[in-house]
Amino acid sequence: MLEAMLGTRERCPSDESQIPGGDARRLAMFFLLGWMSILGCSPGPAKQHSVSSKDVPSKVPAINSSKESGQTLEKASSRFLLEDRSKQLELNFAYQNDEDSGLLSIVESLGGGVAVFDFDKDGNQDVLAAGGGTFENKSTTRGVACGLFRNSGTRFESVTATATVVTELYSHGVSVADYNHDGYGDVLITGYNGLVLLENMGDGTFQHRPDNGFPVEPGWCTSAAWADFNQDGALDLYVARYVDWSFSNHPVCYSSVNGERDICPPKSFLPLPDLLLISDQHGRFLESANRNGLRKDGKGLGVLAVDIDNDSDIDVYVANDTTDNFLYLNDGVGQFNEVGLLHGVAVDDRSIPNGSMGVAAGDFDENGWIDLWVTNYERESNAMYQNQGQGLFQHVSRRVGVTAMGGGFVGFGTEFCDLDMDGRSEILVTNGHVVRFPSAAPLRQLPLILTLQDERFIKQFFPPENYFGAEHQGRGLATGDMNGDGTVDVVISHLSEPVALLMNSTVPVSPPFAFQLVGSESNRDAIGARVVARIGETEINRQIVGGGSYLSTSERTIRIPTFGSSKCSLKIYWPGQSTPQLLDITSQDGVVTIVQPLP
């Protein structure tokens, strides 16, 4: 175990003449407003009211509020103890975007993600970080090697060269899953005009699988989500794609602040349609976006795969930059119906599409339905979409205090994460600008920890010497227990700054039950499984999510606080199964592995 030390980017204007299906969009808005009136809410802020226990049912013990009288923004001096130990533990790595080349390409703004997973199955969580790339002669891209760091228990050892995770791809995303069901996590690297599948050989090395059936020219790929969409037991892939930038399509843009040349906004480019890659169960993938009902007008940056409507199949949510976000409901065999506008998660509470980057899924109100959280651009609010049941959502950022934090952030990596094991998940957000000369927010920005207190999210405040009290240009974010102490630690990537390893020494409210689910009939990683845990009278809902955050992958272990009890009753809804497995777990140290029973 590790020791205890251990010019402003403009929004894309709403222009129905440029949006396919403008009449359908207006019709969808008509039905959406009708649905909202049935729920007794208003699309405008005037009639929104303070949240009550009726609005946000809670089955988790309440936390005392820390409000400052007379202030709109509720503040709390943080009780969380997270310290950057990357230097001491030798996790030394920085993403490279080649901004010094002077190309001023939008490619430079995206940054890279991180993954937390145990690649060598020694019981310790390791770290993989995207490397980025360079612009050779301002005419072609060249990849910088990703950084793979093995957690030895006392330090992080770079094994990039010996593990052969070097690629020629200008990389952004790192998406991990056991696609071939051999017990070892494989890695998909996404980036500019490329997808690279690295198969974990189980001996500490990875092998590039060029015979995977991926498109020869996949376009600019960003985030990806593994999940079994057609319920055949094999993991498929949803790959978000961004815009059609190229060296030949590289317009010149200028800052509104000082008139100097700056990175162009996404509105300067056409969107690229996302990819849906369906496994043939033998290691190859078939591109089937057209056959499976995907839209072609998004500018995708974040994606997650999760069971939105509790029907035991895996749905998809996509965070698009300046265009409507997508919600794809699965019919059970991998055919998707895009319902984002009708179900209330495509736009904000003013019916405007946001500059969305990161996305996370969690049941913040503990009503048994997964809610959606999206990080957005400056002058916008991050979005909390509350699941009202059956996958119908309401934008509640104003109600739960999120809008009070202002629009001075450009949000990227994000996760729901119970840092102190009290049963309520905190929300973590990395922030940082994308242009050289921003006008409404600084280039480097504070990261956020938001806690739910008295049914409102409270921003935690830290001293300036703490990582969360200093400004950064954050991008990817992943979580996992790096030292086996039962609390969740955080890894964050940046632009122009090394990766941060934030070790969590917060005193837990109670030690956790920890579960690792292993699929047998379903996919081995159990992506899409729902867990309902009951401890005494308290019920907590969790899901194993594919994708999420921003370009990153977190550890998939489920942790539930014990609340002083030695027993936990579980209902496990395995992917594709509507009847739950029932289990009683007795408190014990370490992680309990639960294998899906065969029929």
XYZ file of C-alpha atoms in Angstrom, residues 37-403:
367
model
C -46.348 22.069 -17.263
C -47.600 18.652 -16.214
C -44.746 18.435 -13.728
C -45.736 21.839 -12.394
C -42.554 23.628 -13.386
C -41.770 26.517 -15.702
C -39.132 26.810 -18.421
C -38.214 30.254 -17.137
C -36.509 31.101 -13.843
C -39.313 33.304 -12.498
C -41.437 30.481 -11.106
C -38.636 28.214 -9.947
C -38.767 27.598 -6.236
C -36.490 26.430 -3.482
C -35.995 22.709 -3.393
C -37.870 20.802 -0.700
C -37.773 17.261 0.591
C -40.697 16.582 -1.689
C -38.746 17.798 -4.722
C -35.532 15.917 -3.858
C -36.337 12.827 -1.796
C -33.421 11.652 0.310
C -32.752 8.352 2.018
C -29.288 9.342 3.222
C -28.638 10.882 6.669
C -28.715 14.687 6.449
C -25.582 16.817 6.741
C -25.536 20.055 8.709
C -25.504 23.111 6.474
C -22.817 25.789 6.591
C -24.444 28.904 5.118
C -23.195 32.440 5.333
C -26.073 34.792 6.071
C -26.939 37.342 3.414
C -24.918 35.789 0.575
C -26.316 34.261 -2.568
C -23.380 31.881 -2.886
C -23.308 29.430 -0.027
C -19.794 28.803 1.244
C -18.168 26.153 3.364
C -14.583 25.916 4.578
C -13.662 22.476 3.426
C -13.406 19.469 5.730
C -11.811 17.507 2.882
C -8.099 16.758 3.040
C -6.625 16.191 -0.420
C -2.948 16.825 -1.110
C -1.024 16.621 -4.359
C 1.660 13.942 -3.796
C 2.637 13.427 -7.439
C 6.244 14.597 -6.957
C 6.862 12.615 -3.777
C 5.392 9.468 -5.336
C 7.217 10.027 -8.645
C 4.168 10.357 -10.861
C 5.921 12.800 -13.177
C 4.131 13.359 -16.461
C 2.697 16.279 -18.438
C 0.419 16.361 -21.468
C 1.910 18.113 -24.515
C -0.228 20.080 -26.970
C 2.602 21.899 -28.826
C 1.130 25.343 -28.244
C 4.651 26.741 -28.654
C 4.492 25.932 -32.376
C 2.352 29.028 -32.877
C -0.167 27.121 -35.006
C -3.059 28.285 -32.770
C -5.144 25.256 -33.675
C -8.354 24.273 -31.898
C -6.687 20.856 -31.474
C -4.421 22.423 -28.839
C -7.364 23.384 -26.621
C -8.771 19.919 -25.878
C -5.994 18.471 -23.722
C -5.802 14.868 -22.569
C -7.414 12.434 -20.181
C -6.242 10.002 -17.531
C -7.203 6.467 -16.545
C -7.062 4.761 -13.145
C -6.994 0.954 -13.432
C -4.984 -2.041 -12.241
C -3.337 -2.985 -15.529
C -1.091 -5.723 -14.090
C -3.583 -7.231 -11.581
C -1.313 -6.817 -8.564
C -4.047 -5.196 -6.443
C -2.792 -1.611 -6.832
C -4.423 1.007 -9.061
C -2.098 2.271 -11.799
C -2.268 5.463 -13.897
C -2.291 5.963 -17.664
C -2.212 9.514 -19.081
C -2.671 10.615 -22.684
C 0.508 12.123 -24.136
C -0.787 14.583 -26.735
C 1.310 15.442 -29.760
C 3.151 17.964 -31.897
C 2.631 19.713 -35.247
C 5.449 18.760 -37.600
C 6.238 21.676 -39.921
C 2.687 22.876 -39.281
C 1.499 20.314 -41.806
C 1.098 17.008 -39.972
C 0.616 15.717 -36.440
C 2.927 13.427 -34.517
C 2.052 11.652 -31.291
C 3.782 11.979 -27.943
C 3.931 8.735 -25.965
C 1.275 8.202 -23.337
C 2.512 7.815 -19.775
C 1.855 4.499 -17.997
C 2.828 4.419 -14.322
C 2.825 1.219 -12.293
C 1.832 1.576 -8.650
C 4.399 -0.514 -6.776
C 2.866 0.240 -3.383
C 5.447 2.872 -2.437
C 5.927 4.833 -5.678
C 4.763 5.155 -9.269
C 7.224 3.674 -11.728
C 7.126 4.709 -15.378
C 6.707 1.583 -17.533
C 5.737 3.344 -20.754
C 8.598 1.920 -22.816
C 8.472 -1.656 -21.545
C 4.665 -1.809 -21.729
C 4.735 -0.547 -25.355
C 1.967 2.050 -25.070
C 3.736 4.313 -27.572
C 1.593 5.425 -30.534
C 1.937 7.919 -33.394
C -1.477 9.371 -32.575
C -1.934 12.961 -31.332
C -3.898 11.618 -28.380
C -6.714 12.952 -26.224
C -8.706 10.176 -24.561
C -7.931 6.988 -22.633
C -10.862 4.588 -22.336
C -10.291 1.313 -20.469
C -12.307 -1.920 -20.468
C -11.734 -5.671 -20.748
C -13.042 -6.011 -24.292
C -11.836 -9.617 -24.793
C -12.920 -10.960 -21.372
C -9.507 -12.226 -20.298
C -9.469 -10.401 -16.956
C -7.104 -7.592 -17.985
C -8.077 -4.021 -18.833
C -7.487 -3.068 -22.465
C -7.037 0.528 -23.615
C -8.600 2.572 -26.405
C -6.622 5.717 -27.233
C -8.577 8.425 -29.056
C -7.179 11.470 -30.773
C -6.900 13.606 -33.856
C -7.844 11.408 -36.829
C -7.194 8.215 -34.963
C -8.263 5.319 -32.753
C -5.728 2.898 -31.316
C -6.751 -0.297 -29.523
C -4.071 -1.608 -27.151
C -4.723 -5.159 -25.981
C -3.414 -6.000 -22.511
C -1.359 -9.182 -22.876
C -1.376 -9.939 -19.136
C 2.422 -9.909 -18.854
C 2.849 -6.183 -18.286
C 2.778 -5.289 -21.978
C 0.196 -4.102 -24.500
C -0.118 -5.043 -28.148
C -1.511 -2.746 -30.822
C -4.487 -4.383 -32.552
C -4.642 -2.812 -36.033
C -6.919 -5.630 -37.262
C -9.874 -4.449 -35.195
C -12.089 -3.249 -38.032
C -12.025 0.419 -37.000
C -12.536 2.963 -39.823
C -9.298 3.702 -41.679
C -9.929 7.459 -41.367
C -11.922 7.745 -38.113
C -11.818 11.559 -37.937
C -11.182 13.657 -34.844
C -12.138 11.347 -31.953
C -12.517 12.619 -28.393
C -14.222 10.685 -25.579
C -15.350 7.064 -25.812
C -17.629 4.766 -23.819
C -17.468 0.975 -23.694
C -20.777 -0.857 -23.152
C -22.701 -3.870 -24.451
C -25.435 -2.084 -26.390
C -26.989 -5.103 -28.121
C -26.812 -7.475 -25.125
C -24.755 -10.184 -26.805
C -22.196 -10.257 -23.969
C -19.463 -8.416 -25.911
C -18.464 -4.811 -25.313
C -19.229 -2.295 -28.046
C -17.949 1.278 -28.418
C -19.528 4.684 -28.708
C -16.926 7.219 -29.878
C -17.677 10.944 -29.750
C -16.196 13.032 -32.547
C -15.661 16.781 -32.611
C -15.313 19.097 -35.656
C -13.825 19.046 -39.148
C -10.626 21.013 -38.448
C -7.655 20.138 -40.635
C -4.431 21.818 -41.770
C -6.275 22.816 -44.954
C -9.328 24.004 -42.999
C -7.560 26.256 -40.512
C -9.178 29.710 -40.454
C -7.594 32.747 -38.838
C -9.417 34.171 -35.806
C -8.660 37.141 -33.580
C -9.200 37.932 -29.917
C -11.901 40.409 -28.963
C -9.697 41.427 -26.023
C -6.561 42.720 -27.768
C -7.051 42.005 -31.457
C -4.261 39.415 -31.553
C -4.643 36.098 -33.296
C -6.271 33.409 -31.153
C -7.701 29.903 -31.320
C -10.894 29.711 -33.378
C -14.172 28.725 -31.684
C -16.073 25.525 -32.571
C -18.696 27.566 -34.457
C -16.021 28.054 -37.157
C -16.236 24.370 -38.086
C -18.824 21.825 -39.151
C -19.573 18.883 -36.831
C -18.339 15.328 -37.309
C -20.878 12.530 -36.730
C -20.117 10.160 -33.867
C -19.102 6.520 -34.339
C -20.922 3.450 -33.076
C -18.703 0.364 -33.253
C -20.449 -2.966 -32.622
C -18.369 -5.992 -31.638
C -18.581 -9.174 -33.703
C -17.648 -11.076 -30.481
C -14.309 -12.079 -32.043
C -12.253 -8.931 -31.526
C -13.412 -6.931 -34.538
C -15.888 -4.050 -34.726
C -18.446 -3.001 -37.319
C -19.265 0.687 -37.792
C -23.047 0.953 -37.589
C -23.975 4.522 -36.614
C -26.237 4.958 -39.629
C -28.115 1.720 -38.999
C -28.546 2.377 -35.290
C -30.164 5.802 -35.420
C -27.344 8.216 -34.527
C -27.595 11.905 -35.328
C -24.889 13.640 -37.369
C -25.031 17.222 -36.066
C -23.212 17.083 -32.710
C -19.765 18.324 -31.698
C -19.022 15.644 -29.124
C -16.573 16.051 -26.259
C -17.976 13.905 -23.457
C -19.950 10.659 -23.488
C -21.238 8.126 -20.979
C -23.093 4.835 -21.222
C -25.577 4.175 -18.427
C -29.056 2.768 -17.791
C -31.079 5.992 -17.747
C -34.571 4.509 -17.459
C -33.890 1.391 -15.335
C -34.940 -1.042 -18.055
C -31.675 -3.045 -17.885
C -30.270 -1.956 -21.244
C -27.561 0.639 -21.769
C -28.391 4.133 -22.975
C -25.989 6.864 -24.143
C -25.650 10.543 -23.236
C -23.371 12.842 -25.251
C -22.097 16.285 -24.195
C -21.822 18.429 -27.344
C -19.952 21.712 -27.630
C -22.397 24.537 -28.602
C -24.942 22.112 -30.101
C -27.763 20.176 -28.450
C -26.660 17.359 -26.176
C -27.895 13.895 -27.193
C -29.771 11.293 -25.157
C -30.080 7.942 -26.901
C -32.536 5.483 -25.363
C -31.779 1.860 -26.230
C -34.578 -0.458 -27.352
C -32.723 -3.423 -25.830
C -31.009 -4.702 -28.970
C -28.832 -1.678 -29.741
C -31.240 0.431 -31.785
C -31.233 4.009 -30.447
C -33.892 6.706 -30.291
C -32.519 10.222 -29.729
C -34.823 11.986 -27.220
C -32.588 14.660 -25.655
C -34.905 17.591 -26.343
C -38.104 15.740 -25.494
C -36.639 14.387 -22.244
C -35.160 17.687 -21.064
C -31.384 17.165 -21.335
C -30.473 18.762 -24.679
C -30.348 22.422 -23.630
C -30.289 24.605 -20.522
C -33.224 26.163 -18.633
C -33.383 28.955 -21.237
C -33.667 26.416 -24.075
C -30.148 27.284 -25.274
C -27.509 24.655 -26.165
C -24.401 25.030 -24.032
C -20.687 24.599 -24.663
C -20.650 21.211 -22.926
C -17.443 19.291 -22.240
C -17.555 16.868 -19.299
C -20.360 14.624 -18.090
C -21.065 12.462 -15.047
C -23.925 10.227 -13.899
C -25.071 9.726 -10.313
C -28.190 9.569 -8.172
C -27.657 12.843 -6.266
C -31.141 12.844 -4.733
C -31.139 9.071 -3.998
C -34.542 8.458 -5.587
C -33.360 5.425 -7.541
C -32.981 7.206 -10.902
C -29.677 8.292 -12.440
C -29.228 12.073 -12.752
C -26.945 13.750 -15.294
C -24.323 16.430 -14.574
C -22.662 18.426 -17.375
C -19.771 20.916 -17.242
C -20.161 23.931 -19.519
C -18.457 27.019 -20.920
C -18.003 30.486 -19.381
C -21.110 32.684 -18.908
C -23.062 29.447 -18.593
C -23.894 27.341 -15.576
C -22.933 23.742 -15.140
C -26.086 21.694 -15.607
C -27.765 19.331 -13.160
C -30.491 17.387 -14.901
C -32.667 15.672 -12.295
C -34.211 12.382 -13.400
C -37.932 12.527 -12.578
C -38.360 8.861 -13.467
C -38.461 6.851 -16.707
C -35.659 8.992 -18.115
C -37.594 12.286 -18.023
C -35.445 15.133 -16.698
C -35.704 18.630 -15.301
C -32.891 21.223 -15.350
C -32.514 22.092 -11.634
C -29.187 23.961 -11.472
C -30.930 27.078 -10.190
C -32.880 25.170 -7.547
C -29.905 23.348 -6.101
C -27.540 26.319 -5.966
C -25.296 25.602 -8.948
C -26.066 28.814 -10.852
